[in-house]
């Protein structure tokens, strides 16, 4: 299936989903209903992320408090596969509004292609549901404003699932910064490395197209920008960025449509045999006949229009300057971060996968200007450093628990995370810094309330 057909199919799928308009409310738990009855949950987008993080895991952990009442996807085969994976008996839909009308969910989980999030979030709220949406909340400033407006107008709530906030070692960084361990923070060095497996995977899938993912400035880096906003308890004021597509896409000397049909399997270092993964095969390969989507697309396809190297300077309303970069073809996966303060430096080098030997813990290094260096070891855990399970528990099991570390994220948090990436994307194209306040009606604050 070509890109035009993909676009037309998705447009047909969304044709009844209209946008709406008017402001923003602070984050609140979408599950605090004050009743013991199970909450009705529907999901739109039944791909890998939806069926794993928000499907199988949620059914396994919270079936006593929630009930899936509907699954919706443009691909009917994938929706059926998802139902089997979740082991639920709810009806399936390819018509989103039909699902909303017939099932009347309390909660709508949005895990579709990024560029369509806004349509489901807005229509979902209009039809009576609170929203749990995967990051990024959306992909451009117009869609972002429409979501903020709809949330205020409908009185419904948007929760953005920033799981990184919940991992123990990132929480420890937050605690140390709040305690003033390095005094007043003045600058941050933050550099993220995607390896030749995970990083390359973004260029195989729909993420390769800016019009669908907003580029990695939005799809991937919004995770990182949210961490910065949370750690600093401030909001970004301006961003200046540079970057390029120099490794993947048109830069390749060999290419095909997808790995399984490629004539260069033996010589391509990026060859990916999707059939070795039973889960991906069941969700995607076995359902290609419905929409022609290839989960193992060529990383050198000439239609790729996102960037594979990026760097930005971000200025915060509280005066902190951040140097950020993202590389998508590193030999290992992880990141380095350092907070520079008036009394010292707090840093971490987190290795998530790749060629470096992994210890069973993540280590933070706290250096005082006139004192000893302290090494703090944080045990590792599965699921984004242990964040996935803790996030799900907060949303589904303990929504009213004290949010001691301010980890719950609402629409303003979702907006501020993507607006840095949207601003960076615009800065690359204009060569000029972009002010965050010029993108929506949100005005960055120096200290978050």
Short mmCIF file of C-alpha atoms in Angstrom, two decimals:
data_model
loop_
_atom_site.label_atom_id
_atom_site.label_comp_id
_atom_site.label_asym_id
_atom_site.label_seq_id
_atom_site.Cartn_x
_atom_site.Cartn_y
_atom_site.Cartn_z
CA UNK A 1 0.00 0.00 0.00
CA UNK A 2 1.39 3.44 -0.87
CA UNK A 3 1.42 6.53 1.35
CA UNK A 4 -1.62 8.04 -0.33
CA UNK A 5 -3.64 4.89 0.33
CA UNK A 6 -2.47 4.87 3.95
CA UNK A 7 -3.54 8.50 4.31
CA UNK A 8 -6.93 7.92 2.71
CA UNK A 9 -7.64 4.87 4.84
CA UNK A 10 -6.82 6.72 8.03
CA UNK A 11 -8.80 9.74 6.91
CA UNK A 12 -11.81 7.52 6.30
CA UNK A 13 -11.33 5.97 9.73
CA UNK A 14 -11.30 9.40 11.34
CA UNK A 15 -13.86 11.17 9.20
CA UNK A 16 -16.41 11.48 11.99
CA UNK A 17 -13.86 12.71 14.53
CA UNK A 18 -14.12 16.48 14.61
CA UNK A 19 -11.94 18.95 16.43
CA UNK A 20 -13.23 21.28 19.10
CA UNK A 21 -12.08 24.29 20.93
CA UNK A 22 -11.55 26.35 24.43
CA UNK A 23 -8.40 26.51 27.60
CA UNK A 24 -6.86 24.03 30.08
CA UNK A 25 -7.42 22.47 33.48
CA UNK A 26 -4.85 21.11 35.90
CA UNK A 27 -4.17 17.39 36.08
CA UNK A 28 -6.54 15.23 38.13
CA UNK A 29 -6.99 11.50 38.40
CA UNK A 30 -9.38 10.12 35.84
CA UNK A 31 -10.22 7.17 38.05
CA UNK A 32 -11.33 8.99 41.20
CA UNK A 33 -15.02 8.18 40.78
CA UNK A 34 -16.02 7.63 44.39
CA UNK A 35 -17.73 4.33 43.49
CA UNK A 36 -16.74 0.68 43.85
CA UNK A 37 -18.14 -0.28 40.43
CA UNK A 38 -15.65 -1.27 37.77
CA UNK A 39 -14.67 1.53 35.44
CA UNK A 40 -15.41 0.93 31.75
CA UNK A 41 -12.33 1.26 29.54
CA UNK A 42 -12.05 1.44 25.76
CA UNK A 43 -8.90 1.59 23.66
CA UNK A 44 -8.29 3.07 20.23
CA UNK A 45 -5.10 1.85 18.54
CA UNK A 46 -4.27 -1.80 19.21
CA UNK A 47 -0.64 -1.97 18.16
CA UNK A 48 2.34 -3.16 20.16
CA UNK A 49 2.33 -0.35 22.72
CA UNK A 50 -1.40 -0.40 23.30
CA UNK A 51 -1.70 -4.15 23.69
CA UNK A 52 1.32 -4.47 25.98
CA UNK A 53 1.63 -1.46 28.29
CA UNK A 54 -2.09 -0.62 28.30
CA UNK A 55 -3.60 -3.97 27.37
CA UNK A 56 -2.27 -7.26 28.66
CA UNK A 57 -0.59 -5.65 31.69
CA UNK A 58 -3.70 -3.68 32.69
CA UNK A 59 -5.98 -6.73 32.39
CA UNK A 60 -3.55 -8.81 34.43
CA UNK A 61 -3.09 -6.25 37.18
CA UNK A 62 -6.43 -4.45 37.45
CA UNK A 63 -9.31 -6.65 36.29
CA UNK A 64 -10.93 -6.22 39.69
CA UNK A 65 -11.34 -2.47 39.16
CA UNK A 66 -11.60 -1.99 35.37
CA UNK A 67 -13.35 -3.70 32.46
CA UNK A 68 -12.49 -3.40 28.77
CA UNK A 69 -15.69 -2.65 26.86
CA UNK A 70 -14.30 -1.93 23.38
CA UNK A 71 -11.23 -2.10 21.15
CA UNK A 72 -10.92 0.00 18.01
CA UNK A 73 -8.38 -0.05 15.20
CA UNK A 74 -8.25 0.81 11.52
CA UNK A 75 -7.00 -2.74 10.97
CA UNK A 76 -9.74 -5.25 11.90
CA UNK A 77 -7.29 -8.15 11.98
CA UNK A 78 -5.05 -6.38 14.46
CA UNK A 79 -8.04 -5.54 16.67
CA UNK A 80 -9.00 -9.22 16.72
CA UNK A 81 -5.42 -10.20 17.54
CA UNK A 82 -5.41 -7.66 20.36
CA UNK A 83 -8.60 -9.10 21.83
CA UNK A 84 -7.02 -12.55 21.91
CA UNK A 85 -3.85 -11.18 23.51
CA UNK A 86 -5.82 -9.37 26.21
CA UNK A 87 -8.08 -12.41 26.67
CA UNK A 88 -11.20 -10.22 26.88
CA UNK A 89 -14.65 -10.59 25.32
CA UNK A 90 -15.39 -6.97 24.43
CA UNK A 91 -16.67 -5.98 20.97
CA UNK A 92 -14.34 -4.78 18.21
CA UNK A 93 -14.73 -1.66 16.08
CA UNK A 94 -13.22 0.09 13.09
CA UNK A 95 -15.64 3.01 13.56
CA UNK A 96 -14.45 5.04 16.55
CA UNK A 97 -17.64 7.02 17.19
CA UNK A 98 -19.70 3.84 16.98
CA UNK A 99 -17.56 2.35 19.72
CA UNK A 100 -17.98 5.43 21.90
CA UNK A 101 -21.76 5.52 21.40
CA UNK A 102 -22.33 1.83 22.03
CA UNK A 103 -19.89 1.17 24.88
CA UNK A 104 -19.98 4.55 26.69
CA UNK A 105 -16.56 4.14 28.32
CA UNK A 106 -15.53 6.08 31.40
CA UNK A 107 -11.95 6.01 30.20
CA UNK A 108 -10.57 6.12 26.66
CA UNK A 109 -6.97 4.95 26.17
CA UNK A 110 -5.41 6.55 23.07
CA UNK A 111 -2.49 4.66 21.53
CA UNK A 112 -2.83 5.45 17.83
CA UNK A 113 -0.39 7.08 15.40
CA UNK A 114 0.79 10.30 17.09
CA UNK A 115 -0.65 12.69 14.51
CA UNK A 116 -4.17 11.32 15.16
CA UNK A 117 -4.09 11.58 18.97
CA UNK A 118 -5.81 14.96 18.97
CA UNK A 119 -8.85 13.73 17.06
CA UNK A 120 -9.50 10.83 19.42
CA UNK A 121 -8.68 12.81 22.55
CA UNK A 122 -11.06 15.61 21.61
CA UNK A 123 -13.88 13.44 20.28
CA UNK A 124 -13.46 11.10 23.24
CA UNK A 125 -13.95 13.96 25.69
CA UNK A 126 -16.89 15.29 23.70
CA UNK A 127 -18.51 11.88 23.95
CA UNK A 128 -18.11 11.70 27.71
CA UNK A 129 -14.82 9.97 28.47
CA UNK A 130 -11.75 10.97 30.40
CA UNK A 131 -8.55 10.34 28.48
CA UNK A 132 -5.38 8.36 29.11
CA UNK A 133 -3.07 9.09 26.20
CA UNK A 134 0.35 7.86 25.25
CA UNK A 135 3.01 10.47 24.74
CA UNK A 136 3.34 12.61 22.73
CA UNK A 137 -0.01 14.22 23.43
CA UNK A 138 -0.06 15.44 19.81
CA UNK A 139 2.31 16.67 17.09
CA UNK A 140 1.82 20.38 16.40
CA UNK A 141 0.81 23.56 18.18
CA UNK A 142 -2.63 23.85 16.54
CA UNK A 143 -3.66 20.38 17.64
CA UNK A 144 -2.22 21.05 21.07
CA UNK A 145 -4.33 24.18 21.49
CA UNK A 146 -7.43 22.32 20.33
CA UNK A 147 -6.91 19.68 23.02
CA UNK A 148 -6.45 22.31 25.72
CA UNK A 149 -9.58 24.10 24.57
CA UNK A 150 -11.66 20.91 24.47
CA UNK A 151 -10.57 19.86 27.94
CA UNK A 152 -11.73 23.16 29.39
CA UNK A 153 -14.96 23.13 27.43
CA UNK A 154 -15.99 19.55 28.20
CA UNK A 155 -14.83 19.38 31.82
CA UNK A 156 -13.10 16.07 31.10
CA UNK A 157 -9.49 15.26 31.95
CA UNK A 158 -6.43 14.29 29.94
CA UNK A 159 -3.72 12.18 31.57
CA UNK A 160 -0.45 11.89 29.63
CA UNK A 161 1.48 8.71 30.42
CA UNK A 162 5.01 9.90 31.14
CA UNK A 163 6.30 6.65 32.62
CA UNK A 164 9.89 7.88 32.89
CA UNK A 165 8.87 10.09 35.82
CA UNK A 166 8.07 6.97 37.83
CA UNK A 167 11.36 5.07 37.53
CA UNK A 168 13.23 4.96 40.87
CA UNK A 169 16.52 6.46 39.71
CA UNK A 170 14.81 9.40 38.00
CA UNK A 171 12.72 9.93 41.11
CA UNK A 172 15.93 9.98 43.17
CA UNK A 173 17.32 12.73 40.93
CA UNK A 174 14.13 14.70 41.58
CA UNK A 175 14.46 14.20 45.35
CA UNK A 176 18.10 15.31 45.44
CA UNK A 177 17.36 18.42 43.40
CA UNK A 178 14.42 19.32 45.66
CA UNK A 179 16.62 18.86 48.71
CA UNK A 180 19.09 21.40 47.33
CA UNK A 181 21.90 18.86 47.14
CA UNK A 182 23.77 21.00 44.59
CA UNK A 183 22.29 24.35 45.52
CA UNK A 184 20.50 26.33 42.84
CA UNK A 185 20.55 24.58 39.47
CA UNK A 186 22.05 26.79 36.78
CA UNK A 187 22.50 24.51 33.76
CA UNK A 188 21.96 20.95 32.52
CA UNK A 189 23.85 18.73 30.07
CA UNK A 190 21.51 16.05 28.68
CA UNK A 191 22.51 13.67 25.90
CA UNK A 192 20.46 10.68 24.79
CA UNK A 193 21.77 7.77 22.71
CA UNK A 194 19.58 5.37 20.73
CA UNK A 195 21.40 2.28 19.51
CA UNK A 196 21.47 0.67 16.07
CA UNK A 197 18.59 -1.61 17.06
CA UNK A 198 16.10 0.62 18.88
CA UNK A 199 17.17 3.80 17.12
CA UNK A 200 16.95 2.23 13.69
CA UNK A 201 13.49 0.88 14.47
CA UNK A 202 11.98 4.38 14.35
CA UNK A 203 13.07 4.57 10.71
CA UNK A 204 11.38 1.26 9.83
CA UNK A 205 7.91 2.22 11.03
CA UNK A 206 5.39 5.03 10.51
CA UNK A 207 7.54 7.17 12.82
CA UNK A 208 9.82 7.78 9.83
CA UNK A 209 7.34 10.37 8.50
CA UNK A 210 7.21 13.77 10.19
CA UNK A 211 3.56 14.14 9.25
CA UNK A 212 2.74 11.09 11.40
CA UNK A 213 5.17 11.34 14.32
CA UNK A 214 6.07 15.01 14.45
CA UNK A 215 9.67 13.75 14.04
CA UNK A 216 11.75 12.38 16.91
CA UNK A 217 11.84 15.91 18.29
CA UNK A 218 8.26 15.20 19.34
CA UNK A 219 7.75 11.43 19.40
CA UNK A 220 10.89 10.50 21.34
CA UNK A 221 12.33 13.71 22.77
CA UNK A 222 9.04 14.75 24.41
CA UNK A 223 9.89 12.07 27.00
CA UNK A 224 13.17 13.82 27.69
CA UNK A 225 11.76 17.32 27.69
CA UNK A 226 9.09 16.26 30.16
CA UNK A 227 11.78 14.90 32.46
CA UNK A 228 13.58 18.24 32.29
CA UNK A 229 10.39 20.18 33.01
CA UNK A 230 9.65 17.88 35.95
CA UNK A 231 13.16 17.79 37.39
CA UNK A 232 13.55 21.57 37.16
CA UNK A 233 9.96 22.34 38.23
CA UNK A 234 9.95 25.10 35.65
CA UNK A 235 8.77 25.56 32.09
CA UNK A 236 10.73 26.13 28.87
CA UNK A 237 10.82 29.67 27.55
CA UNK A 238 12.71 29.33 24.26
CA UNK A 239 14.54 26.78 22.13
CA UNK A 240 17.14 26.95 19.38
CA UNK A 241 17.91 23.76 17.46
CA UNK A 242 19.94 22.17 14.70
CA UNK A 243 19.93 18.70 13.18
CA UNK A 244 19.96 16.64 10.02
CA UNK A 245 19.14 13.35 8.33
CA UNK A 246 22.61 12.03 7.57
CA UNK A 247 22.58 8.30 8.28
CA UNK A 248 19.24 6.71 7.39
CA UNK A 249 16.80 7.32 4.54
CA UNK A 250 18.21 8.64 1.29
CA UNK A 251 21.76 8.30 2.65
CA UNK A 252 21.75 4.52 2.20
CA UNK A 253 23.41 2.92 -0.77
CA UNK A 254 21.12 -0.14 -0.74
CA UNK A 255 17.41 -0.27 -0.07
CA UNK A 256 14.20 -2.17 -0.45
CA UNK A 257 10.55 -1.90 0.54
CA UNK A 258 10.83 -4.05 3.66
CA UNK A 259 13.35 -6.50 5.09
CA UNK A 260 11.51 -9.73 4.28
CA UNK A 261 11.33 -8.94 0.57
CA UNK A 262 14.75 -7.29 0.27
CA UNK A 263 17.46 -8.56 -2.05
CA UNK A 264 20.18 -7.15 0.25
CA UNK A 265 19.51 -9.23 3.38
CA UNK A 266 22.97 -10.76 3.46
CA UNK A 267 24.85 -7.48 3.23
CA UNK A 268 22.65 -5.03 5.16
CA UNK A 269 23.68 -4.56 8.79
CA UNK A 270 20.20 -3.25 9.56
CA UNK A 271 18.41 -6.39 8.34
CA UNK A 272 15.57 -7.15 10.77
CA UNK A 273 13.74 -10.48 10.75
CA UNK A 274 10.39 -9.51 12.24
CA UNK A 275 9.17 -13.12 12.05
CA UNK A 276 11.49 -14.05 14.94
CA UNK A 277 9.23 -12.00 17.22
CA UNK A 278 5.97 -13.92 17.65
CA UNK A 279 4.15 -10.93 19.08
CA UNK A 280 5.07 -8.53 16.27
CA UNK A 281 4.30 -11.22 13.73
CA UNK A 282 0.83 -11.77 15.16
CA UNK A 283 0.02 -8.05 15.35
CA UNK A 284 1.55 -6.84 12.10
CA UNK A 285 2.82 -9.47 9.67
CA UNK A 286 -0.31 -11.61 9.92
CA UNK A 287 -2.50 -8.55 9.34
CA UNK A 288 -0.68 -6.83 6.47
CA UNK A 289 -3.42 -7.97 4.12
CA UNK A 290 -5.80 -5.47 5.74
CA UNK A 291 -3.76 -2.28 5.35
CA UNK A 292 -0.37 -3.07 3.75
CA UNK A 293 1.58 -1.72 6.73
CA UNK A 294 5.11 -3.15 7.02
CA UNK A 295 6.53 -3.39 10.54
CA UNK A 296 9.92 -4.23 8.99
CA UNK A 297 10.19 -1.31 6.57
CA UNK A 298 13.58 -0.41 5.10
CA UNK A 299 15.57 2.11 7.16
CA UNK A 300 16.86 3.55 3.87
CA UNK A 301 13.50 4.28 2.26
CA UNK A 302 13.69 7.55 0.40
CA UNK A 303 10.44 8.89 1.88
CA UNK A 304 12.01 9.17 5.36
CA UNK A 305 11.83 12.83 6.37
CA UNK A 306 12.66 12.88 10.09
CA UNK A 307 16.08 13.70 11.53
CA UNK A 308 18.59 11.19 12.86
CA UNK A 309 20.81 13.64 14.76
CA UNK A 310 19.52 16.59 16.78
CA UNK A 311 20.84 19.17 19.21
CA UNK A 312 19.12 22.01 21.04
CA UNK A 313 19.71 24.80 23.52
CA UNK A 314 16.72 25.32 25.78
CA UNK A 315 16.26 28.32 28.08
CA UNK A 316 13.93 27.96 31.04
CA UNK A 317 11.79 30.63 32.64
CA UNK A 318 13.73 30.18 35.90
CA UNK A 319 17.02 30.99 34.15
CA UNK A 320 18.36 27.43 33.69
CA UNK A 321 20.06 26.69 30.38
CA UNK A 322 19.97 23.17 28.92
CA UNK A 323 22.22 21.60 26.30
CA UNK A 324 20.39 18.62 24.76
CA UNK A 325 21.21 16.15 21.99
CA UNK A 326 19.74 12.94 20.53
CA UNK A 327 21.69 10.44 18.43
CA UNK A 328 19.89 7.52 16.72
CA UNK A 329 22.75 5.22 15.66
CA UNK A 330 24.89 4.74 18.75
CA UNK A 331 26.59 1.41 19.59
CA UNK A 332 24.76 1.46 22.93
CA UNK A 333 21.48 2.71 24.37
CA UNK A 334 21.21 5.11 27.29
CA UNK A 335 21.89 8.66 28.33
CA UNK A 336 24.16 11.00 30.24
CA UNK A 337 22.82 13.83 32.30
CA UNK A 338 24.47 16.36 34.59
CA UNK A 339 22.88 19.11 36.66
CA UNK A 340 25.27 21.94 37.45
CA UNK A 341 24.48 23.96 40.57
CA UNK A 342 25.91 26.65 42.78
CA UNK A 343 27.09 24.05 45.30
CA UNK A 344 28.02 21.10 43.11
CA UNK A 345 27.10 18.73 40.30
CA UNK A 346 24.67 15.78 40.13
CA UNK A 347 25.13 13.37 37.25
CA UNK A 348 24.25 9.95 35.87
CA UNK A 349 25.30 7.75 32.98
CA UNK A 350 22.47 5.29 32.44
CA UNK A 351 23.15 2.31 30.21
CA UNK A 352 19.91 0.71 29.06
CA UNK A 353 21.25 -1.79 26.52
CA UNK A 354 24.03 -2.37 24.03
CA UNK A 355 27.70 -3.27 24.12
CA UNK A 356 28.61 -1.90 27.53
CA UNK A 357 28.47 -4.20 30.55
CA UNK A 358 25.38 -3.49 32.64
CA UNK A 359 25.45 -3.49 36.40
CA UNK A 360 22.31 -4.52 38.36
CA UNK A 361 21.83 -0.90 39.37
CA UNK A 362 21.94 2.65 38.04
CA UNK A 363 24.47 4.95 39.64
CA UNK A 364 24.21 8.64 40.43
CA UNK A 365 27.26 10.73 41.26
CA UNK A 366 26.88 13.67 43.60
CA UNK A 367 29.90 16.00 43.71
CA UNK A 368 30.09 18.92 46.14
CA UNK A 369 32.20 21.94 45.27
CA UNK A 370 34.12 21.66 48.53
CA UNK A 371 33.51 18.10 49.64
CA UNK A 372 33.62 14.41 48.86
CA UNK A 373 32.06 12.64 45.88
CA UNK A 374 29.10 10.40 46.79
CA UNK A 375 27.99 7.47 44.62
CA UNK A 376 24.33 6.48 44.95
CA UNK A 377 23.23 3.11 43.60
CA UNK A 378 19.60 2.61 42.52
CA UNK A 379 18.47 -1.00 41.82
CA UNK A 380 17.27 -1.57 38.27
CA UNK A 381 13.77 -2.78 37.43
CA UNK A 382 11.93 -3.94 34.33
CA UNK A 383 9.70 -1.66 32.27
CA UNK A 384 11.47 1.64 31.61
CA UNK A 385 13.50 1.46 34.78
CA UNK A 386 10.52 0.34 36.85
CA UNK A 387 8.34 3.24 35.80
CA UNK A 388 5.67 1.35 33.84
CA UNK A 389 4.19 -0.63 36.73
CA UNK A 390 4.29 2.32 39.12
CA UNK A 391 2.50 4.56 36.61
CA UNK A 392 -0.22 1.98 35.96
CA UNK A 393 -0.71 1.49 39.69
CA UNK A 394 -1.17 5.23 40.22
CA UNK A 395 -3.73 5.48 37.43
CA UNK A 396 -5.76 2.33 38.03
CA UNK A 397 -5.21 1.16 41.61
CA UNK A 398 -4.32 4.14 43.76
CA UNK A 399 -5.52 7.28 41.99
CA UNK A 400 -6.04 9.14 45.24
CA UNK A 401 -2.62 8.32 46.71
CA UNK A 402 -0.47 11.31 47.59
CA UNK A 403 1.53 12.49 44.59
CA UNK A 404 4.59 13.20 46.72
CA UNK A 405 6.98 13.59 43.80
CA UNK A 406 4.53 15.30 41.45
CA UNK A 407 4.72 12.47 38.94
CA UNK A 408 1.15 12.64 37.63
CA UNK A 409 1.02 14.48 34.31
CA UNK A 410 -1.90 16.36 32.82
CA UNK A 411 -2.50 18.27 29.60
CA UNK A 412 -0.28 21.22 30.54
CA UNK A 413 2.60 18.84 31.19
CA UNK A 414 1.86 17.09 27.91
CA UNK A 415 1.78 20.42 26.11
CA UNK A 416 5.02 21.77 27.56
CA UNK A 417 6.83 18.55 26.64
CA UNK A 418 5.80 18.62 22.98
CA UNK A 419 6.10 22.40 22.57
CA UNK A 420 9.86 22.17 23.08
CA UNK A 421 10.08 19.65 20.24
CA UNK A 422 7.67 21.59 18.04
CA UNK A 423 9.70 24.72 18.69
CA UNK A 424 12.93 22.87 17.93
CA UNK A 425 11.48 21.62 14.65
CA UNK A 426 10.48 25.16 13.69
CA UNK A 427 13.86 26.53 14.76
CA UNK A 428 15.65 24.08 12.46
CA UNK A 429 13.57 25.25 9.53
CA UNK A 430 13.90 28.97 10.21
CA UNK A 431 17.39 29.09 11.71
CA UNK A 432 16.02 31.23 14.55
CA UNK A 433 15.20 30.64 18.23
CA UNK A 434 11.51 29.97 18.94
CA UNK A 435 9.63 31.32 21.94
CA UNK A 436 7.33 28.75 23.53
CA UNK A 437 4.76 31.43 24.40
CA UNK A 438 4.27 32.12 20.68
CA UNK A 439 2.99 28.59 19.99
CA UNK A 440 -0.19 28.35 22.14
CA UNK A 441 -1.97 30.45 24.76
CA UNK A 442 0.11 28.83 27.52
CA UNK A 443 2.65 31.19 29.08
CA UNK A 444 5.70 29.51 30.62
CA UNK A 445 6.08 29.98 34.35
CA UNK A 446 9.39 30.16 36.22
CA UNK A 447 8.20 27.97 39.10
CA UNK A 448 5.44 25.43 38.58
CA UNK A 449 2.59 25.77 41.06
#
